[in-house]
Coordinates of C-alpha atoms in Angstrom, one line a residue:
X737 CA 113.7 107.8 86.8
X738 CA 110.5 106.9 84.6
X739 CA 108.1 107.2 87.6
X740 CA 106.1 109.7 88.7
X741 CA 107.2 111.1 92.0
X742 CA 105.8 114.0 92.8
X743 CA 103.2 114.2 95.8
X744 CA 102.9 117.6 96.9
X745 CA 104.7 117.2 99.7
X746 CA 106.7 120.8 99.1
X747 CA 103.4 123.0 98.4
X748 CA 102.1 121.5 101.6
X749 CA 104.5 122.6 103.4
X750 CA 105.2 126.0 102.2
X751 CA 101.1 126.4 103.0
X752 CA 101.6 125.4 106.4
X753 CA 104.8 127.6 107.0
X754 CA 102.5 130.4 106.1
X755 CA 99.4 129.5 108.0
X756 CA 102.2 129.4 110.8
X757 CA 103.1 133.0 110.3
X758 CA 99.8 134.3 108.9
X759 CA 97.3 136.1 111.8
X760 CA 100.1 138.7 113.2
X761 CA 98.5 141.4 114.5
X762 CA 100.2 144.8 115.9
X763 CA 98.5 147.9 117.7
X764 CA 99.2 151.5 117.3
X765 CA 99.5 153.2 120.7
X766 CA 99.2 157.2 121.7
X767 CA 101.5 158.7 123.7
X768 CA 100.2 157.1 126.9
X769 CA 100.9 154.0 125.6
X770 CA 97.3 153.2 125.1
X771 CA 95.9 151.1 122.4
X772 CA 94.2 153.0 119.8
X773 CA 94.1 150.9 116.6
X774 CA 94.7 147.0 115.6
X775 CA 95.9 146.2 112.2
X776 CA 96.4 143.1 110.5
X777 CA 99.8 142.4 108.9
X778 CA 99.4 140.5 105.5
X779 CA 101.7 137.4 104.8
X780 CA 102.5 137.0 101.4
X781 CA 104.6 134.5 99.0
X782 CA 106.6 136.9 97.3
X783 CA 110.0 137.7 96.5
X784 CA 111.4 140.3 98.4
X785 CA 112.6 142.5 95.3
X786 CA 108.7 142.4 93.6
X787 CA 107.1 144.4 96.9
X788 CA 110.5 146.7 97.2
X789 CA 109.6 147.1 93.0
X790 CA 106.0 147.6 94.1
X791 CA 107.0 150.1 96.7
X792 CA 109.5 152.0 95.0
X793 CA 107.7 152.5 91.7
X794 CA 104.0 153.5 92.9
X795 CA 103.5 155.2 95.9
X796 CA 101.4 153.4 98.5
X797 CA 100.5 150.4 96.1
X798 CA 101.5 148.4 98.8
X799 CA 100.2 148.9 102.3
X800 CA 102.6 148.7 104.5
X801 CA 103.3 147.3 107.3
X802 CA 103.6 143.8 105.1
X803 CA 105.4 140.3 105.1
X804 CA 106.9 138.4 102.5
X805 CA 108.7 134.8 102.8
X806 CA 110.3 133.1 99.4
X807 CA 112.6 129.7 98.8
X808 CA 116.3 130.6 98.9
X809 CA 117.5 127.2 98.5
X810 CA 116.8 123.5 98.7
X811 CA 118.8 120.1 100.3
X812 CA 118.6 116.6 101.4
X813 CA 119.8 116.5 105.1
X814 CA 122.2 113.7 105.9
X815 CA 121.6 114.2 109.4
X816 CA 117.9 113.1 109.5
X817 CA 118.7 109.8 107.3
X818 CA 117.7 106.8 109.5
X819 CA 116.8 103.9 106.9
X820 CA 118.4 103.8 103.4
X821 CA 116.0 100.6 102.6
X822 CA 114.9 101.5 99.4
X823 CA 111.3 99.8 99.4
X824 CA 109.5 100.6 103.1
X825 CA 105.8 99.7 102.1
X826 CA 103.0 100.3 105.2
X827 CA 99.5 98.6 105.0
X828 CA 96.8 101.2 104.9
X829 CA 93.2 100.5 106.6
X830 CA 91.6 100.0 103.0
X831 CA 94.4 97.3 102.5
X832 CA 96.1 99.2 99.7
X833 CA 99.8 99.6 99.9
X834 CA 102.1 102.4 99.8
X835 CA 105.4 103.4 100.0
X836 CA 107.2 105.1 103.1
X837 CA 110.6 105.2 101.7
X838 CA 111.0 109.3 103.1
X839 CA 114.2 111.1 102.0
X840 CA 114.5 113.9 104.6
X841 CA 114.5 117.4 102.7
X842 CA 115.2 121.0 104.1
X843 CA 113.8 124.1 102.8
X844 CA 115.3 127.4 103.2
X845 CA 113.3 130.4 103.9
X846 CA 113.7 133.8 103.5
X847 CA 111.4 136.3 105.5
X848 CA 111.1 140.0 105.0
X849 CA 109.1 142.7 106.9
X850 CA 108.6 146.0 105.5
X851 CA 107.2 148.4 108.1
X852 CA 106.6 152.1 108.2
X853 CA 107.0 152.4 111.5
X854 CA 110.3 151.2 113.8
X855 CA 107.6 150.2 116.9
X856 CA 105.7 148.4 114.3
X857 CA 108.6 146.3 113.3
X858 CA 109.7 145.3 116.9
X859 CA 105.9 144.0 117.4
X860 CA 105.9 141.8 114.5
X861 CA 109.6 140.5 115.6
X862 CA 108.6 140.0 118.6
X863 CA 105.7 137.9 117.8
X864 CA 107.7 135.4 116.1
X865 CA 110.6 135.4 118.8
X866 CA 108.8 133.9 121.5
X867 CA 107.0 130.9 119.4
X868 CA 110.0 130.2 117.3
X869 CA 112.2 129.9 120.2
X870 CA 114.5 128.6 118.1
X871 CA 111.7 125.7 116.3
X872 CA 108.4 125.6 116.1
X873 CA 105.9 122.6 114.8
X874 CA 103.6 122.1 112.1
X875 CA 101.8 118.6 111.6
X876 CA 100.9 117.6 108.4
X877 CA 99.8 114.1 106.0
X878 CA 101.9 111.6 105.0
X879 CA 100.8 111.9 101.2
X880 CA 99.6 108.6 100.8
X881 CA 99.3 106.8 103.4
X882 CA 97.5 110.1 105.5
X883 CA 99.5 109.4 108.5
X884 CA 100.6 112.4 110.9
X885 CA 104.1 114.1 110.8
X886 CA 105.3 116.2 113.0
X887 CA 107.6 118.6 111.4
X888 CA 109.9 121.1 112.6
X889 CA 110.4 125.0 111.3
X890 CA 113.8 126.0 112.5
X891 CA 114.2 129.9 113.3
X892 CA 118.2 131.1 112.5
X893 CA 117.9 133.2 115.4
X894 CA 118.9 136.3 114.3
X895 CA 117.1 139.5 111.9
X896 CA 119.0 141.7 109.7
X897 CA 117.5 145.4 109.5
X898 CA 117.9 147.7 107.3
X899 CA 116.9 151.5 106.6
X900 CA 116.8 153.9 103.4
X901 CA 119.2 156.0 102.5
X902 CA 118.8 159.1 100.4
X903 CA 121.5 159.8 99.0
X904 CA 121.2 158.1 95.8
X905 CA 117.7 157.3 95.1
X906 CA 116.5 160.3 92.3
X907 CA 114.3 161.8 90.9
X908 CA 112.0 160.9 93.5
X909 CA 112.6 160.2 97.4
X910 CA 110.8 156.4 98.1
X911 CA 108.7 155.9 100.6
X912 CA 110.5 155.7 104.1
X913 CA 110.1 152.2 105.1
X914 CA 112.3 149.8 107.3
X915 CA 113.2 146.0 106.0
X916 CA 113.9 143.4 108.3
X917 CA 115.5 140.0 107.0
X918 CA 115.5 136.8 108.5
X919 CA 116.1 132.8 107.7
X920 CA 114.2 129.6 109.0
X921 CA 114.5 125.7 107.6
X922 CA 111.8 123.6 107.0
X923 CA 112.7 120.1 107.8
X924 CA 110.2 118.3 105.7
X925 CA 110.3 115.0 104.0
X926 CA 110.0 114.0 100.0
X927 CA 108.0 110.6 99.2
X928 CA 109.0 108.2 96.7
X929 CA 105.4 107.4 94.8
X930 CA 104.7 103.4 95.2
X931 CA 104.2 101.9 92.4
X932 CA 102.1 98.8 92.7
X933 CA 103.5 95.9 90.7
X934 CA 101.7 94.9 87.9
X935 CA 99.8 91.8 87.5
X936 CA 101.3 88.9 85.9
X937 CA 100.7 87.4 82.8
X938 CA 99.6 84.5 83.7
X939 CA 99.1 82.8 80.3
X940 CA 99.5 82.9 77.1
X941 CA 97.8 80.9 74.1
X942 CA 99.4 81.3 70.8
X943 CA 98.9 79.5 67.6
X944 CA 101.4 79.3 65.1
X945 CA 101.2 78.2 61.3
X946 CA 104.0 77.6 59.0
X947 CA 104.4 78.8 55.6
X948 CA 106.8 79.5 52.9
X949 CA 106.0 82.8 51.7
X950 CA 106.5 86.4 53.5
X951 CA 103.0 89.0 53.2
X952 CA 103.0 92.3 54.0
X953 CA 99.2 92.3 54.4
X954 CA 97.8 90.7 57.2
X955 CA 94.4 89.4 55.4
X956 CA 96.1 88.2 52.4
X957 CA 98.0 86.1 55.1
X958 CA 95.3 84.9 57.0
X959 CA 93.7 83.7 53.4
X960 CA 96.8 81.6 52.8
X961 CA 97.2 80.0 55.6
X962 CA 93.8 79.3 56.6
X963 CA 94.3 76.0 55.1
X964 CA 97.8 75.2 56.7
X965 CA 98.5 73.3 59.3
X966 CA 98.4 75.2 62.9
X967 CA 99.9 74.4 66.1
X968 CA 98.7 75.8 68.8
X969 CA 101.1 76.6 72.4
X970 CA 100.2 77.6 75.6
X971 CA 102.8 79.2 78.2
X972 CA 101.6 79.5 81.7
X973 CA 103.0 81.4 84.5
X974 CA 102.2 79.3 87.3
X975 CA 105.2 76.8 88.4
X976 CA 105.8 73.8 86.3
X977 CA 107.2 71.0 87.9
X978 CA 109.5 68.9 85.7
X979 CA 111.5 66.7 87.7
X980 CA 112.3 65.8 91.3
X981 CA 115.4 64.1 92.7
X982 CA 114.5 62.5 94.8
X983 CA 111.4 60.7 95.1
X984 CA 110.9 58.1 97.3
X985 CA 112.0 59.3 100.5
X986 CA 113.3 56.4 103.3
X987 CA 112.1 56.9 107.1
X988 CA 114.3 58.3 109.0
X989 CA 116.1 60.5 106.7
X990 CA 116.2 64.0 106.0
X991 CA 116.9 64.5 102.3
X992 CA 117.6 67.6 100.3
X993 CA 115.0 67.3 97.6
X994 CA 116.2 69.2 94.1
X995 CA 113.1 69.7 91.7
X996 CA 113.6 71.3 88.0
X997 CA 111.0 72.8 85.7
X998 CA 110.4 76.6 85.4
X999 CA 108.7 79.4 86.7
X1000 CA 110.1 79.4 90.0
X1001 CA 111.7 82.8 90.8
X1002 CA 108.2 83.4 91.9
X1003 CA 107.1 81.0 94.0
X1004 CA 105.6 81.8 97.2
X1005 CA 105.2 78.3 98.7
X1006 CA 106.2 75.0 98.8
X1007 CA 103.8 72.2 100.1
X1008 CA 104.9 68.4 99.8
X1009 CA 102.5 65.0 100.0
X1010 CA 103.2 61.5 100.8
X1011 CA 101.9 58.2 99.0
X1012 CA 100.4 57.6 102.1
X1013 CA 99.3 59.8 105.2
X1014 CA 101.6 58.5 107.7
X1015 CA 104.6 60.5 106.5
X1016 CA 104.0 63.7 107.0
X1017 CA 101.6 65.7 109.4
X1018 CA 98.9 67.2 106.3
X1019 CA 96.8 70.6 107.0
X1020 CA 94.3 72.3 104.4
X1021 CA 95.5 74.9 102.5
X1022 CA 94.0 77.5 99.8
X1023 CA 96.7 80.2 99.0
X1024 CA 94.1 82.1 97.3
X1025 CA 90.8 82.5 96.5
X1026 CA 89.4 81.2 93.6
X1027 CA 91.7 78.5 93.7
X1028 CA 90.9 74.6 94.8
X1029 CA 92.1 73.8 98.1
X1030 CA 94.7 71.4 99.1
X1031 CA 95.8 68.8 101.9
X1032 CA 100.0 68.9 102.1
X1033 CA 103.1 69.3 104.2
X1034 CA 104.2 73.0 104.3
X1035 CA 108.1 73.9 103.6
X1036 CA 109.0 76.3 105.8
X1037 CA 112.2 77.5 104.2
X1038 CA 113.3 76.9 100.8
X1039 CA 115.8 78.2 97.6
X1040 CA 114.6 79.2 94.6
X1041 CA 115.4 80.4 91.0
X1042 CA 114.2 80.5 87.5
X1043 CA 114.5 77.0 86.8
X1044 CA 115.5 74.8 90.1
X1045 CA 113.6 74.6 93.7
X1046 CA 115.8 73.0 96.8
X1047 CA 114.7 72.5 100.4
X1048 CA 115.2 69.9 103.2
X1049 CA 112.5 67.6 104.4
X1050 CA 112.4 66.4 108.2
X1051 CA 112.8 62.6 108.1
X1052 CA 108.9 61.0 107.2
X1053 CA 107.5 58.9 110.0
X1054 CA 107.3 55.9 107.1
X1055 CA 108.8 55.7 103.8
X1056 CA 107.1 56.4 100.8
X1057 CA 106.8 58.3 97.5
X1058 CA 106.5 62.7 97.5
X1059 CA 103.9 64.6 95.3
X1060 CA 105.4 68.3 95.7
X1061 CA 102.6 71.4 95.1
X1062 CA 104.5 75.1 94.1
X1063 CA 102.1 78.3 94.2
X1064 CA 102.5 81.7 93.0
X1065 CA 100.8 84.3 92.5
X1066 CA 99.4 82.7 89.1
X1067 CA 98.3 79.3 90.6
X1068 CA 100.5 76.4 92.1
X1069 CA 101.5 73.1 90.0
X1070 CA 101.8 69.8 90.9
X1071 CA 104.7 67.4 90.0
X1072 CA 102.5 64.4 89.4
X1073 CA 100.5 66.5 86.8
X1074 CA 103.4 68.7 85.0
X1075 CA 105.8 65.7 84.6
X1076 CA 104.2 62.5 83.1
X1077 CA 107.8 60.8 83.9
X1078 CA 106.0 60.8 87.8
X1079 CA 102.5 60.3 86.6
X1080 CA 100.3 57.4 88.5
X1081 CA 101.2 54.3 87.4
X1082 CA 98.2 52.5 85.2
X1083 CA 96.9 49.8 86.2
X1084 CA 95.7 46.8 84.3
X1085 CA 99.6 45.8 83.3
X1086 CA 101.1 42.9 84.3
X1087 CA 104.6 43.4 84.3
X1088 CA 107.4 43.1 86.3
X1089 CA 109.5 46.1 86.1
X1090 CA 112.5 47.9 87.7
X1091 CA 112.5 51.6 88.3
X1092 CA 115.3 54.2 89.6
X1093 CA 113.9 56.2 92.6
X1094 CA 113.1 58.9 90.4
X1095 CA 110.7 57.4 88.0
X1096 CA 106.9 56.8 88.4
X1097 CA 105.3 55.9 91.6
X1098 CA 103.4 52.4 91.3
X1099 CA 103.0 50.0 93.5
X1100 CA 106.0 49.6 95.7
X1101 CA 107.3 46.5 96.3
X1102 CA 110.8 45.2 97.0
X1103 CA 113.6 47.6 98.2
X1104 CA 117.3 47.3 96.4
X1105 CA 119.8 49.7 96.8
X1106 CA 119.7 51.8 94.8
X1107 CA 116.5 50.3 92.7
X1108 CA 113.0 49.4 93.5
X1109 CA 111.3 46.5 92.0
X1110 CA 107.7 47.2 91.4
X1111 CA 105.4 44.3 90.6
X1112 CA 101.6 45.4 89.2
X1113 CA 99.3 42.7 88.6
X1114 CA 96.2 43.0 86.2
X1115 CA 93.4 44.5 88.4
X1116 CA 95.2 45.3 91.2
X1117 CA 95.0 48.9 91.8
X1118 CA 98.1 51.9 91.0
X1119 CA 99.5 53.2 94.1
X1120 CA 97.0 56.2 95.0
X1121 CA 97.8 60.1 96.5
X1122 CA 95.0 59.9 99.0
X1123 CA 96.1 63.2 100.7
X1124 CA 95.4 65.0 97.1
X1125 CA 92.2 67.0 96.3

């Protein structure tokens, strides 16, 4: 309810209803039926009771004949709802976006024709019989996206008239006029406004200093702690991968790999890479400019939420160790750089250690169960992500 939605959409409307009408034109005839005068009949936006006050209170103010059209009432029409998706965004040419979410609205119209003369009445009737016969159409602009629509005035079909009576008008006798009534519905369309999303924070640097006293004033604050010991914290909004389960994948399996951290709810893409290049099929990608460019897997299909990721991997052509790349909007992390439990094993150790399949990739060696046995050797090098930037 806090957005701005209104587009205009109802005075373009009413402007084309009258350009519709606007133009009649009547003759005067003598009595051999031969035209002797053309007059133009004024279309106004008026209530019918200010020109019958106009009328009525001035002689001739108004020149008469004349016609008048006003909004009786207003409604969304059921009938015409097709789609009740609330976001329907179209791509304009520029590449901007907007929203085509249309809630189908009629307008009800009210015409009145004052004449002075009954044969100039049945002219101006006449002229509107024969194109309203019962609709006609107006096209018009989307209001943001500028695209045509076609939309239809529907005549009721039928004209009240009525004359004066004398009886009870006093002191003076109005001027003799006849009024003619009649109905049409505009079956137009309101917009919802699009509001583009706003850009994301995409991080944060804070620094934050401890002390044991409470100041009201910011510089005498800043005076006493200047000395105190700060910390400083940064909070991005890209993914941050934590940890992965699991991580060395077998060939010929097809495992659902669950990865933790947070950041998720808006990731965009998923991209995995093997320890070596064998295991999966890598292409180039750069989900954005501005931003490096990566060789990986992609995952087509995958579940997300704040704080977990899960998607299936086809079965690797030859077993190895996963790096997995996220991206938003803000950037894209990588598991071997968020989570230092996966970072590259150093080399230079000599050490014989065993590792779960969920701890640091190194230089793989024997395969037990559940376990691998790593053995690194001084100078040998760690196992390497080739398929990396």
């Amino acid at each position: 309810m806090e957005d701005y939605n209104y587009n205009f959409e109802k005075r373009n409307l009413l402007l084309h209803f009258v350009s519709a009408f606007d133009g009649v034109k009547i003759k005067r005839f003598d009595g051999s039926k031969f035209s002797k005068e053309v007059i133009k009949v004024p279309f106004v936006y008026s209530p019918k009771s200010h020109i019958l006050n106009d009328v009525v209170g001035v002689a001739d103010s108004i020149r008469l004949p004349i016609m008048a059209a006003e909004i009786k009432s207003e409604s969304r029409d059921n009938t015409r709802i097709k789609n009740k998706i609330d976001k329907i965004v179209y791509k304009n040419n520029n590449g901007s976006y907007v929203s085509l979410q249309a809630i189908p609205w009629n307008i009800e119209i009210e015409m009145t024709i004052l004449t002075k003369f009954q044969e100039d009445m049945d002219q101006i009737i006449q002229n509107f019989y024969v194109n309203t016969n019962p609709y006609a159409i107006v096209s018009w602009q989307e209001p943001k996206s500028g695209r045509e629509i076609r939309t239809e005035i529907l005549w009721k079909g039928d004209v009240s008239l009525e004359y004066p009576a004398t009886a009870n008008y006093t002191p003076k006798e109005p001027p003799f006029r006849v009024t003619a009534s009649t109905s049409f519905t505009i079956k137009g369309y309101l917009f919802k406004t699009y509001i583009e999303n706003p850009k994301p924070i995409c991080l944060i640097n804070t620094d934050i200093s401890f002390t044991d006293e409470f100041f009201c004033n910011y510089k005498t604050l800043t005076a006493y702690i200047d000395s105190s010991t700060t910390e400083s914290y940064s909070i991005t909004g890209r993914p941050v991968l934590k940890f992965i389960s699991p991580y060395y994948i077998k060939e010929g399996t097809s495992p659902i790999i669950t990865i933790t951290g947070y950041s998720f709810h808006d990731t965009i893409g998923i991209y995995v890479s093997g320890s070596n290049s064998e295991m999966y099929p890598l292409c180039s990608f750069q989900p954005f400019s501005g931003l490096d460019s990566f060789n990986a897997y992609p995952v087509e299909e995958f579940s997300k939420s704040l704080n977990f990721l899960s998607f299936t991997l086809p079965a690797p052509s030859s077993s190895g160790f996963i790096d997995v790349i996220a991206v938003n909007t803000c950037g894209y992390g990588l598991l071997t750089e968020d989570s230092s439990t996966y970072y590259p094993y150093a080399s230079g150790l000599i050490s014989l250690i065993n590792y779960p399949l969920t701890c640091t990739n190194a230089y793989e060696g024997l395969l037990l169960d559940d376990n691998v046995t790593f053995l690194t050797l001084d100078g040998i090098d760690s196992l390497g992500f080739d398929s990396f930037i």
